Coordinates of C-alpha atoms in Angstrom, one line a residue:
X246 CA 28.0 -6.7 5.1
X247 CA 28.0 -3.8 2.6
X248 CA 25.6 -2.1 0.2
X249 CA 26.1 1.0 -1.8
X250 CA 24.9 3.3 0.9
X251 CA 25.7 1.8 4.2
X252 CA 27.1 -1.3 6.0
X253 CA 25.2 -4.5 6.3
X254 CA 22.2 -3.8 4.1
X255 CA 20.5 -3.8 0.8
X256 CA 17.2 -2.1 0.2
X257 CA 14.3 -4.5 0.9
X258 CA 11.2 -5.3 -1.0
X259 CA 8.5 -7.8 0.0
X260 CA 9.4 -11.4 0.3
X261 CA 8.7 -14.0 -2.4
X262 CA 9.1 -16.8 0.0
X263 CA 6.7 -17.3 2.9
X264 CA 9.5 -17.2 5.5
X265 CA 8.4 -16.7 9.1
X266 CA 10.9 -16.8 12.0
X267 CA 9.5 -18.7 14.9
X268 CA 11.2 -17.1 17.8
X269 CA 9.6 -19.5 20.4
X270 CA 11.8 -22.4 19.3
X271 CA 14.5 -20.3 17.5
X272 CA 14.2 -21.9 14.1
X273 CA 13.0 -20.8 10.7
X274 CA 10.0 -22.3 8.8
X275 CA 9.6 -21.5 5.2
X276 CA 7.5 -22.7 2.2
X277 CA 8.3 -21.8 -1.3
X278 CA 5.5 -20.0 -3.1
X279 CA 4.3 -22.1 -6.1
X280 CA 4.1 -19.2 -8.5
X281 CA 6.4 -16.6 -7.1
X282 CA 6.6 -13.5 -9.3
X283 CA 9.7 -12.2 -10.9
X284 CA 11.3 -9.9 -8.4
X285 CA 14.4 -7.6 -8.3
X286 CA 15.5 -6.9 -4.8
X287 CA 18.5 -4.8 -5.7
X288 CA 19.3 -2.2 -7.1
X289 CA 16.3 0.1 -6.3
X290 CA 14.6 2.1 -9.0
X291 CA 16.6 5.1 -10.4
X292 CA 19.7 3.9 -8.6
X293 CA 22.8 6.0 -9.0
X294 CA 26.4 4.8 -8.5
X295 CA 30.0 5.5 -9.1
X296 CA 30.8 1.8 -9.6
X297 CA 31.9 0.5 -13.0
X298 CA 29.5 -2.5 -12.7
X299 CA 26.3 -3.5 -10.9
X300 CA 24.7 -6.8 -9.9
X301 CA 21.0 -7.5 -10.2
X302 CA 19.8 -9.7 -7.4
X303 CA 16.4 -11.2 -7.3
X304 CA 14.2 -14.3 -7.8
X305 CA 11.9 -15.9 -10.3
X306 CA 9.6 -19.0 -10.5
X307 CA 11.5 -22.2 -10.1
X308 CA 12.9 -23.6 -13.4
X309 CA 11.8 -20.5 -15.3
X310 CA 14.0 -18.9 -17.9
X311 CA 15.2 -15.4 -16.9
X312 CA 16.8 -13.0 -19.3
X313 CA 18.5 -9.6 -19.0
X314 CA 18.4 -7.4 -22.1
X315 CA 17.6 -10.6 -24.1
X316 CA 20.5 -12.6 -22.7
X317 CA 19.5 -15.7 -20.6
X318 CA 21.1 -15.7 -17.1
X319 CA 21.8 -18.5 -14.7
X320 CA 19.4 -19.2 -11.8
X321 CA 19.8 -21.4 -8.8
X322 CA 17.6 -24.5 -8.1
X323 CA 15.2 -22.3 -6.1
X324 CA 15.0 -19.5 -8.7
X325 CA 17.6 -17.0 -7.3
X326 CA 20.0 -15.0 -9.5
X327 CA 22.7 -12.3 -9.1
X328 CA 24.4 -11.6 -12.4
X329 CA 26.8 -8.6 -12.8
X330 CA 26.9 -6.2 -15.7
X331 CA 29.3 -3.4 -16.7
X332 CA 28.0 0.1 -16.6
X333 CA 28.5 2.9 -19.1
X334 CA 28.6 6.5 -18.0
X335 CA 25.2 8.0 -17.7
X336 CA 21.9 6.0 -17.9
X337 CA 21.9 2.2 -18.3
X338 CA 18.7 0.4 -18.9
X339 CA 18.2 -3.2 -18.0
X340 CA 15.1 -5.2 -19.0
X341 CA 14.6 -8.4 -17.0
X342 CA 12.1 -10.9 -18.3
X343 CA 10.7 -14.2 -17.1
X344 CA 7.7 -16.0 -18.6
X345 CA 5.1 -13.2 -19.1
X346 CA 6.7 -10.8 -16.5
X347 CA 9.0 -7.9 -17.2
X348 CA 10.9 -5.4 -14.9
X349 CA 12.8 -2.4 -16.2
X350 CA 15.6 -0.8 -14.2
X351 CA 17.4 2.4 -15.1
X352 CA 20.8 2.7 -13.4
X353 CA 22.9 5.9 -13.7
X354 CA 26.6 5.7 -13.4
X355 CA 28.2 9.0 -12.3
X356 CA 31.8 9.9 -13.0
X357 CA 32.8 11.3 -9.6
X358 CA 34.9 13.8 -11.6
X359 CA 34.7 17.5 -10.9
X360 CA 32.2 19.2 -13.2
X361 CA 33.4 21.5 -16.0
X362 CA 31.3 24.3 -14.4
X363 CA 33.1 23.9 -11.1
X364 CA 36.5 23.7 -12.8
X365 CA 35.9 26.8 -14.9
X366 CA 34.6 28.8 -11.9
X367 CA 37.3 27.6 -9.4
X368 CA 34.5 26.4 -7.1
X369 CA 35.3 26.4 -3.3
X370 CA 34.7 22.6 -3.1
X371 CA 37.8 22.2 -5.3
X372 CA 40.1 24.2 -3.0
X373 CA 42.0 23.8 0.3
X374 CA 41.5 25.1 2.9
X375 CA 37.8 24.9 2.6
X376 CA 37.2 25.7 6.3
X377 CA 38.9 28.0 8.8
X378 CA 42.2 26.6 10.1
X379 CA 44.8 27.6 12.7
X380 CA 48.4 26.6 12.9
X381 CA 51.5 27.3 14.9
X382 CA 54.2 29.8 13.8
X383 CA 56.6 28.5 11.1
X384 CA 54.4 25.5 10.4
X385 CA 54.0 24.8 6.7
X386 CA 50.5 25.6 5.4
X387 CA 49.7 24.1 2.0
X388 CA 47.1 25.4 -0.5
X389 CA 45.6 23.0 -3.0
X390 CA 43.3 23.4 -6.0
X391 CA 41.7 21.2 -8.7
X392 CA 41.9 23.2 -11.8
X393 CA 41.7 22.8 -15.6
X394 CA 44.9 21.7 -17.3
X395 CA 47.0 24.6 -18.7
X396 CA 45.5 26.9 -16.1
X397 CA 47.7 29.0 -13.8
X398 CA 46.6 29.2 -10.2
X399 CA 48.0 31.3 -7.4
X400 CA 47.0 32.3 -3.8
X401 CA 47.2 35.8 -2.7
X402 CA 48.0 36.4 0.9
X403 CA 48.4 39.8 2.8
X404 CA 52.1 40.0 2.1
X405 CA 52.9 37.7 -0.8
X406 CA 51.6 35.4 -3.5
X407 CA 52.1 31.7 -3.8
X408 CA 52.1 30.1 -7.2
X409 CA 50.6 26.6 -7.2
X410 CA 52.4 23.9 -9.1
X411 CA 50.6 21.1 -11.0
X412 CA 51.3 17.5 -9.8
X413 CA 53.1 15.3 -12.3
X414 CA 50.7 12.4 -11.5
X415 CA 47.4 12.3 -9.7
X416 CA 46.7 9.1 -7.8
X417 CA 43.2 8.2 -6.7
X418 CA 43.3 5.9 -3.7
X419 CA 40.5 3.3 -3.6
X420 CA 38.0 3.4 -0.8
X421 CA 38.6 1.3 2.3
X422 CA 35.9 -1.2 1.3
X423 CA 37.7 -2.0 -1.9
X424 CA 39.8 -4.6 -0.1
X425 CA 36.5 -6.5 0.5
X426 CA 36.1 -7.0 -3.2
X427 CA 39.8 -7.7 -3.7
X428 CA 40.4 -4.7 -5.8
X429 CA 42.3 -2.0 -3.9
X430 CA 44.8 -1.0 -6.5
X431 CA 45.4 2.8 -6.6
X432 CA 44.3 4.5 -9.9
X433 CA 46.7 6.7 -11.6
X434 CA 44.6 9.4 -13.2
X435 CA 45.4 9.5 -16.8
X436 CA 44.0 11.8 -19.5
X437 CA 41.8 14.2 -17.5
X438 CA 40.8 17.8 -18.4
X439 CA 42.0 18.8 -14.9
X440 CA 45.0 18.5 -12.6
X441 CA 45.8 18.8 -8.9
X442 CA 47.9 21.8 -7.9
X443 CA 49.7 22.6 -4.7
X444 CA 51.9 25.2 -3.0
X445 CA 53.0 25.7 0.6
X446 CA 54.1 28.6 2.8
X447 CA 55.3 29.2 6.3
X448 CA 53.1 31.7 8.2
X449 CA 55.1 33.2 11.1
X450 CA 53.3 36.3 12.2
X451 CA 51.6 35.4 15.5
X452 CA 48.0 36.4 15.7
X453 CA 47.6 37.3 12.0
X454 CA 44.5 36.1 10.2
X455 CA 45.0 35.5 6.5
X456 CA 42.1 35.6 4.1
X457 CA 43.4 33.7 1.1
X458 CA 42.3 34.6 -2.4
X459 CA 42.7 32.0 -5.1
X460 CA 43.3 33.4 -8.6
X461 CA 43.1 31.4 -11.8
X462 CA 44.3 32.6 -15.3
X463 CA 42.6 30.4 -17.9
X464 CA 41.7 30.9 -21.5
X465 CA 42.3 34.6 -21.3
X466 CA 40.1 35.1 -18.2
X467 CA 41.0 35.8 -14.6
X468 CA 38.8 34.1 -12.0
X469 CA 39.1 34.9 -8.3
X470 CA 37.7 32.9 -5.4
X471 CA 37.7 34.1 -1.8
X472 CA 35.0 31.8 -0.4
X473 CA 37.6 29.6 1.4
X474 CA 38.9 29.1 4.9
X475 CA 40.7 31.7 6.9
X476 CA 44.1 30.9 8.4
X477 CA 45.1 32.0 11.9
X478 CA 48.6 31.8 13.3
X479 CA 48.5 30.8 17.0
X480 CA 50.6 32.1 19.8
X481 CA 52.6 29.3 21.4
X482 CA 52.4 31.2 24.7
X483 CA 48.6 31.4 24.7
X484 CA 47.3 28.1 23.5
X485 CA 43.9 26.9 24.5
X486 CA 43.6 24.1 27.0
X487 CA 40.6 21.7 26.6
X488 CA 39.1 18.9 28.7
X489 CA 37.4 15.9 27.1
X490 CA 33.7 15.9 28.1
X491 CA 32.7 12.8 26.1
X492 CA 32.7 9.5 28.0
X493 CA 35.3 8.3 25.4
X494 CA 36.7 11.0 23.3
X495 CA 37.2 9.8 19.7
X496 CA 40.8 10.7 18.7
X497 CA 41.9 10.5 15.1
X498 CA 45.0 10.8 12.9
X499 CA 43.6 13.8 11.1
X500 CA 40.7 16.3 11.0
X501 CA 37.9 14.2 9.6
X502 CA 36.1 11.0 10.0
X503 CA 38.0 9.6 7.0
X504 CA 41.1 9.5 9.3
X505 CA 41.9 6.5 11.4
X506 CA 40.9 6.2 15.0
X507 CA 43.5 6.3 17.8
X508 CA 43.1 5.2 21.4
X509 CA 40.0 6.9 22.8
X510 CA 40.6 9.6 25.4
X511 CA 38.9 9.0 28.8
X512 CA 36.6 11.7 30.1
X513 CA 38.5 14.4 31.9
X514 CA 41.6 14.2 29.7
X515 CA 43.3 17.6 29.4
X516 CA 45.5 18.8 26.5
X517 CA 46.6 22.0 24.7
X518 CA 45.2 22.8 21.3
X519 CA 48.0 23.3 18.7
X520 CA 45.9 23.6 15.6
X521 CA 42.3 23.7 14.4
X522 CA 40.5 22.8 11.2
X523 CA 36.8 23.5 11.0
X524 CA 35.2 21.6 13.9
X525 CA 38.4 19.6 14.7
X526 CA 41.1 20.4 17.3
X527 CA 44.7 19.1 17.1
X528 CA 45.9 18.2 20.5
X529 CA 49.5 18.7 21.8
X530 CA 50.4 15.0 21.4
X531 CA 49.3 14.9 17.8
X532 CA 45.8 13.5 17.7
X533 CA 42.7 15.3 16.5
X534 CA 39.3 15.4 18.3
X535 CA 36.0 17.1 17.5
X536 CA 35.5 20.3 19.4
X537 CA 32.0 19.2 20.6
X538 CA 33.5 16.4 22.6
X539 CA 35.5 18.9 24.7
X540 CA 35.2 22.1 26.7
X541 CA 37.7 25.0 27.0
X542 CA 39.3 25.5 30.4
X543 CA 40.0 28.9 31.9
X544 CA 43.7 28.1 32.3
X545 CA 46.4 28.4 29.6
X546 CA 49.0 26.6 31.6
X547 CA 50.3 23.5 29.8
X548 CA 48.7 20.4 31.5
X549 CA 52.0 18.6 32.1
X550 CA 52.2 16.1 34.9
X551 CA 54.8 14.5 37.0
X552 CA 54.3 10.9 38.2
X553 CA 56.0 9.1 41.1
X554 CA 54.6 5.9 42.6
X555 CA 52.3 3.4 40.9
X556 CA 50.2 0.9 42.8
X557 CA 47.9 -2.0 42.0
X558 CA 45.1 -4.1 43.6
X559 CA 43.4 -7.4 42.6
X560 CA 39.7 -7.5 42.3
X561 CA 37.4 -10.5 41.7
X562 CA 37.5 -10.0 37.9
X563 CA 40.9 -8.3 37.2
X564 CA 43.9 -6.3 38.3
X565 CA 43.6 -2.5 38.8
X566 CA 46.7 -0.4 38.3
X567 CA 46.5 3.2 39.7
X568 CA 48.6 6.0 38.3
X569 CA 48.4 9.2 40.5
X570 CA 48.9 12.3 38.3
X571 CA 48.8 16.0 38.6
X572 CA 46.7 16.4 35.5
X573 CA 44.6 13.9 33.5
X574 CA 46.9 13.4 30.5
X575 CA 46.3 11.9 27.1
X576 CA 47.0 8.2 26.7
X577 CA 47.8 5.7 24.0
X578 CA 47.3 1.9 24.4
X579 CA 49.2 -0.7 22.4
X580 CA 48.5 -4.5 22.7
X581 CA 51.0 -7.0 21.4
X582 CA 51.8 -10.7 22.0
X583 CA 52.6 -11.0 25.8
X584 CA 52.6 -7.3 26.4
X585 CA 50.2 -4.5 27.1
X586 CA 51.7 -0.9 26.8
X587 CA 50.1 2.2 28.3
X588 CA 51.7 5.4 27.1
X589 CA 51.2 8.6 29.2
X590 CA 51.7 11.8 27.1
X591 CA 52.7 15.1 28.7
X592 CA 54.1 13.2 31.7
X593 CA 57.6 13.2 33.3
X594 CA 58.8 10.5 35.6
X595 CA 59.9 11.2 39.2
X596 CA 59.6 7.5 40.0
X597 CA 61.8 5.6 42.5
X598 CA 59.4 2.9 43.8
X599 CA 56.7 0.7 42.3
X600 CA 55.0 -2.1 44.2
X601 CA 53.8 -5.0 42.1
X602 CA 53.3 -8.4 43.9
X603 CA 52.9 -11.8 42.1
X604 CA 49.9 -11.5 39.9
X605 CA 47.7 -14.1 38.1
X606 CA 47.9 -12.2 34.9
X607 CA 51.0 -9.9 34.9
X608 CA 54.6 -11.2 35.1
X609 CA 56.3 -7.9 35.4
X610 CA 55.7 -4.1 34.9
X611 CA 58.5 -2.1 33.2
X612 CA 58.6 1.6 32.4
X613 CA 60.6 3.9 30.2
X614 CA 60.7 7.7 29.6
X615 CA 60.8 7.3 25.8
X616 CA 61.0 11.1 25.2
X617 CA 60.9 14.1 27.5
X618 CA 57.1 14.1 27.8
X619 CA 56.1 10.5 27.2
X620 CA 56.3 7.5 29.5
X621 CA 55.6 3.9 28.4
X622 CA 54.4 1.4 31.0
X623 CA 54.9 -2.1 29.6
X624 CA 53.0 -4.9 31.3
X625 CA 54.8 -8.3 30.6
X626 CA 51.9 -10.8 30.7
X627 CA 52.0 -14.5 31.7
X628 CA 50.0 -15.6 28.6
X629 CA 49.6 -14.3 25.1
X630 CA 45.8 -14.1 25.3
X631 CA 44.4 -10.9 26.7
X632 CA 40.8 -10.7 28.0
X633 CA 39.9 -7.1 27.8
X634 CA 40.7 -3.9 29.6
X635 CA 39.1 -0.7 30.9
X636 CA 40.7 2.7 31.6
X637 CA 39.2 5.8 33.3
X638 CA 40.0 8.8 35.3
X639 CA 38.9 9.1 38.9
X640 CA 39.9 12.6 39.7
X641 CA 43.6 12.8 38.8
X642 CA 44.1 9.1 39.2
X643 CA 44.2 7.1 36.0
X644 CA 42.8 3.6 36.7
X645 CA 43.7 0.8 34.3
X646 CA 41.9 -2.5 34.7
X647 CA 43.2 -5.7 33.0
X648 CA 40.7 -8.5 33.0
X649 CA 41.6 -11.9 34.3
X650 CA 40.9 -15.0 32.2
X651 CA 37.7 -17.0 32.8
X652 CA 37.8 -20.2 34.8
X653 CA 36.8 -22.8 32.3
X654 CA 37.2 -26.5 33.1
X655 CA 36.4 -28.1 29.7
X656 CA 34.7 -27.4 26.3
X657 CA 31.5 -29.1 27.7
X658 CA 31.6 -27.0 30.9
X659 CA 31.6 -23.3 30.3
X660 CA 30.5 -22.2 33.8
X661 CA 32.3 -19.0 34.6
X662 CA 32.1 -17.7 31.0
X663 CA 29.6 -15.0 29.9
X664 CA 29.0 -14.7 26.1
X665 CA 27.4 -11.6 24.8
X666 CA 25.5 -12.2 21.5
X667 CA 24.6 -9.2 19.3
X668 CA 22.1 -10.0 16.6
X669 CA 22.8 -7.3 14.0
X670 CA 20.3 -4.7 12.9
X671 CA 16.6 -4.9 13.9
X672 CA 13.4 -2.8 13.7
X673 CA 13.6 -0.4 10.7
X674 CA 17.2 -1.3 10.1
X675 CA 16.9 -4.3 7.9
X676 CA 20.5 -5.1 7.1
X677 CA 21.4 -7.0 4.0
X678 CA 18.5 -8.6 2.0
X679 CA 18.3 -12.0 0.5
X680 CA 17.5 -12.6 -3.1
X681 CA 13.8 -13.0 -2.3
X682 CA 13.6 -10.0 0.1
X683 CA 14.3 -11.9 3.4
X684 CA 16.0 -9.3 5.6
X685 CA 19.3 -10.0 7.4
X686 CA 17.9 -8.7 10.7
X687 CA 15.6 -11.8 11.0
X688 CA 18.2 -14.5 10.3
X689 CA 20.7 -12.8 12.6
X690 CA 18.2 -13.2 15.5
X691 CA 17.3 -16.8 14.5
X692 CA 20.9 -17.9 14.4
X693 CA 21.8 -16.0 17.6
X694 CA 19.1 -17.7 19.5
X695 CA 20.2 -21.1 18.2
X696 CA 23.7 -20.4 19.3
X697 CA 22.5 -19.2 22.7
X698 CA 20.6 -22.5 23.3
X699 CA 23.8 -24.5 22.8
X700 CA 26.1 -22.2 24.9
X701 CA 23.6 -22.3 27.8
X702 CA 23.5 -26.1 27.5
X703 CA 27.2 -26.0 28.1
X704 CA 26.8 -23.9 31.2
X705 CA 27.7 -20.4 29.8
X706 CA 25.7 -17.3 30.7
X707 CA 24.4 -15.7 27.5
X708 CA 23.4 -12.0 27.3
X709 CA 21.7 -10.4 24.2
X710 CA 21.8 -6.9 22.9
X711 CA 18.3 -7.6 21.5
X712 CA 15.9 -10.5 21.7
X713 CA 13.2 -9.3 19.4
X714 CA 12.7 -7.3 16.3
X715 CA 13.6 -4.0 17.9
X716 CA 16.0 -1.3 16.9
X717 CA 19.1 -0.9 19.0
X718 CA 21.6 1.8 18.2
X719 CA 25.3 0.9 17.7
X720 CA 26.1 3.1 20.7
X721 CA 23.7 1.2 22.9
X722 CA 25.1 -2.1 21.7
X723 CA 28.6 -1.0 22.6
X724 CA 27.4 0.3 25.9
X725 CA 25.9 -3.1 26.7
X726 CA 29.3 -4.7 26.1
X727 CA 31.0 -2.2 28.4
X728 CA 28.4 -2.6 31.1
X729 CA 28.2 -6.4 31.0
X730 CA 32.0 -6.9 30.5
X731 CA 31.5 -10.4 29.1
X732 CA 34.1 -13.0 28.5
X733 CA 33.5 -12.7 24.7
X734 CA 31.3 -10.5 22.6
X735 CA 30.1 -11.8 19.2
X736 CA 28.1 -9.7 16.8
X737 CA 26.2 -11.9 14.4
X738 CA 25.7 -10.8 10.8
X739 CA 25.3 -11.9 7.1
X740 CA 27.1 -10.2 4.3
X741 CA 26.5 -8.3 1.0
X742 CA 28.8 -6.3 -1.3
X743 CA 29.2 -2.8 -2.7
X744 CA 28.0 -2.3 -6.3
X745 CA 31.3 -3.3 -8.0
X746 CA 31.3 -6.7 -6.2
X747 CA 30.7 -10.0 -7.8
X748 CA 27.7 -11.4 -6.1
X749 CA 27.7 -14.8 -7.9
X750 CA 31.3 -15.7 -7.2
X751 CA 31.7 -14.2 -3.7
X752 CA 30.6 -16.3 -0.8
X753 CA 31.9 -17.7 2.5
X754 CA 32.3 -17.0 6.2
X755 CA 34.3 -14.0 7.3
X756 CA 35.6 -12.7 10.6
X757 CA 36.2 -9.0 11.6
X758 CA 38.4 -8.0 14.5
X759 CA 39.9 -4.7 15.7
X760 CA 41.9 -5.2 18.9
X761 CA 44.7 -7.7 19.0
X762 CA 43.1 -9.5 21.9
X763 CA 40.4 -10.7 19.4
X764 CA 42.7 -11.8 16.6
X765 CA 43.4 -15.4 17.8
X766 CA 39.7 -16.0 18.3
X767 CA 39.0 -14.7 14.8
X768 CA 41.5 -17.0 13.2
X769 CA 40.4 -20.0 15.3
X770 CA 36.7 -19.6 14.6
X771 CA 37.3 -18.9 10.9
X772 CA 39.3 -22.2 10.5
X773 CA 36.9 -24.1 12.8
X774 CA 33.7 -23.1 11.0
X775 CA 35.0 -23.4 7.4
X776 CA 36.6 -26.8 8.1
X777 CA 33.9 -28.4 10.1
X778 CA 31.0 -27.1 8.1
X779 CA 32.8 -27.4 4.7
X780 CA 32.1 -23.8 3.9
X781 CA 34.2 -21.4 1.8
X782 CA 36.3 -18.8 3.5
X783 CA 35.7 -15.2 2.7
X784 CA 38.6 -14.1 4.9
X785 CA 39.7 -12.6 8.2
X786 CA 39.8 -8.8 8.3
X787 CA 41.1 -6.1 10.7
X788 CA 38.3 -3.6 10.5
X789 CA 37.3 -0.5 12.4
X790 CA 33.6 -1.4 13.1
X791 CA 31.4 -0.3 16.0
X792 CA 31.0 -3.8 17.2
X793 CA 34.7 -4.8 16.9
X794 CA 35.9 -1.7 18.8
X795 CA 34.8 -2.5 22.3
X796 CA 37.9 -3.3 24.4
X797 CA 36.4 -4.5 27.6
X798 CA 36.2 -8.0 26.1
X799 CA 37.6 -9.8 23.0
X800 CA 35.0 -8.6 20.4
X801 CA 34.3 -10.1 17.0
X802 CA 31.9 -9.4 14.2
X803 CA 31.0 -12.7 12.3
X804 CA 29.8 -12.6 8.7
X805 CA 28.3 -16.1 8.3
X806 CA 27.5 -16.0 4.6
X807 CA 26.4 -13.8 1.7
X808 CA 22.7 -13.0 1.4
X809 CA 23.2 -12.0 -2.2
X810 CA 24.9 -15.2 -3.4
X811 CA 22.2 -17.5 -4.9
X812 CA 23.8 -20.8 -3.8
X813 CA 24.8 -19.6 -0.4
X814 CA 21.4 -18.0 0.3
X815 CA 19.8 -21.4 -0.2
X816 CA 22.2 -22.7 2.5
X817 CA 21.4 -19.7 4.8
X818 CA 17.6 -20.3 4.8
X819 CA 17.9 -24.1 5.2
X820 CA 16.8 -25.1 8.7
X821 CA 19.1 -28.1 9.0
X822 CA 22.1 -25.9 7.9
X823 CA 21.1 -23.3 10.5
X824 CA 21.2 -26.0 13.2
X825 CA 24.6 -27.1 12.0
X826 CA 25.9 -23.6 11.9
X827 CA 24.8 -22.9 15.4
X828 CA 26.5 -26.1 16.6
X829 CA 29.7 -25.0 14.9
X830 CA 29.7 -21.5 16.4
X831 CA 29.0 -22.7 19.9
X832 CA 31.4 -25.6 19.7
X833 CA 34.1 -23.4 18.2
X834 CA 33.7 -20.9 21.0
X835 CA 33.9 -23.6 23.6
X836 CA 37.0 -25.2 22.1
X837 CA 38.8 -21.9 22.0
X838 CA 37.9 -20.9 25.5
X839 CA 39.1 -24.3 26.7
X840 CA 42.4 -24.1 24.9
X841 CA 43.2 -20.5 26.1
X842 CA 41.8 -20.6 29.6

């Protein structure tokens, strides 16, 4: 699933095996080359990394001895190998030999530490704020700097000076992907020539624009830096009001893509802006959104809404609940066992009557004014499994649709179910690459078509996001799920690792989910496949991936094995194993649908 530069991919080179997917009958034919050359598929030439180790994945002639820097390494029965080696800082040279062939790789490990030049000059990239920000009066604004130890750093404002204090300890959090290699322990930064410094100040003069100047006293020199962000103090009486123009506005916990996603905001949502940071806007209920997903309205009146009655109607596929509002307000959605909660922010109840008849999905609707401007509508469901939802504004009406379960009679009769299959990658996007150069995009499509054959034989309707070697963007794949509104959406992938991973000892099937409605399916399929196919388990992960985020159906991303593990790759390209895997996925889906219908 991972490589050093992006998800689901390792840089490809030409295949050593003559592997040709035959899409007419959805199987894979391959013949081993008799005298395949020594090949290193990863890392590429002149590779640079921050990782403390690297794996070399590739292939050699069958039964040939392979050495790295004079040390013999293990190879699989078909000549595949994936040893890992520690990296020293700077250049690391690896010489790989087999028979009369030799490949030389130079890999550079970078420190990721601030350069001495940047430290000595108090470079802008080591300071906060680095971009213009705006905050409310009396809100604490903090200034930060990475500076040499024993330096004194202060920030000059128009009316006072703030002395920054060094942190007693600096903790470096591991990247999110570290959990995928079972090594997500925070690193306490020990003996470093630098330290993190911080100081905070309340800025209470409305309308004032501060131009901070950082000043460092170090080794008898005074260094000043004013190429940083400006700070504006907003007027609470004149806050900007925006409207979300994107189809689904991406809201986050903070002003960057490193911050976690929150419930998307439907097009038309209105909110006040209570802070800015560069291209990001902080909305009145606490979430952040990119400015280019919004437009500024002419009004400055707070978009607060009252709500009175709520109504519902049953359609052929679900139940629609209509919330009439004075303004399209921000929302938050929370799924839990047996409940679905819709929170309306900036909303005040004037409710006396709600009509809600007996419903095939919903047992009861409760509501609570949890604080002066937030109402929670709690749908008590008749079953624990949820089947997807949609939410949109139609004028000032918020329309929430909760999907009904499919009508499935048995595991062998899936009529009434629509399964969307998303073969990962395609076209120029190769995905992960096997030890002989075989790209993930091809095996994803092969397995998807085999699964489709079996699901259709059981009566299910199957829809693909791609049926040939074409590029389909993540946005288009997600849009297809939203348009089709299938019973289930399964994205088919095979896995890889970041540089610090252990390619030889990491293998197995993994499941990735995001919305709670997909969790039970993830657990069931993981147990079903690993047990019935006697395959190792890589694990079940909550993960914020493009193909797990669609909420109109339970959506999973399946990682069916590691392309970079020598033993598992032989299983991946084995035609009989492919047939058995497709049987397992289709039967597992059928069993789960039957038990949860």
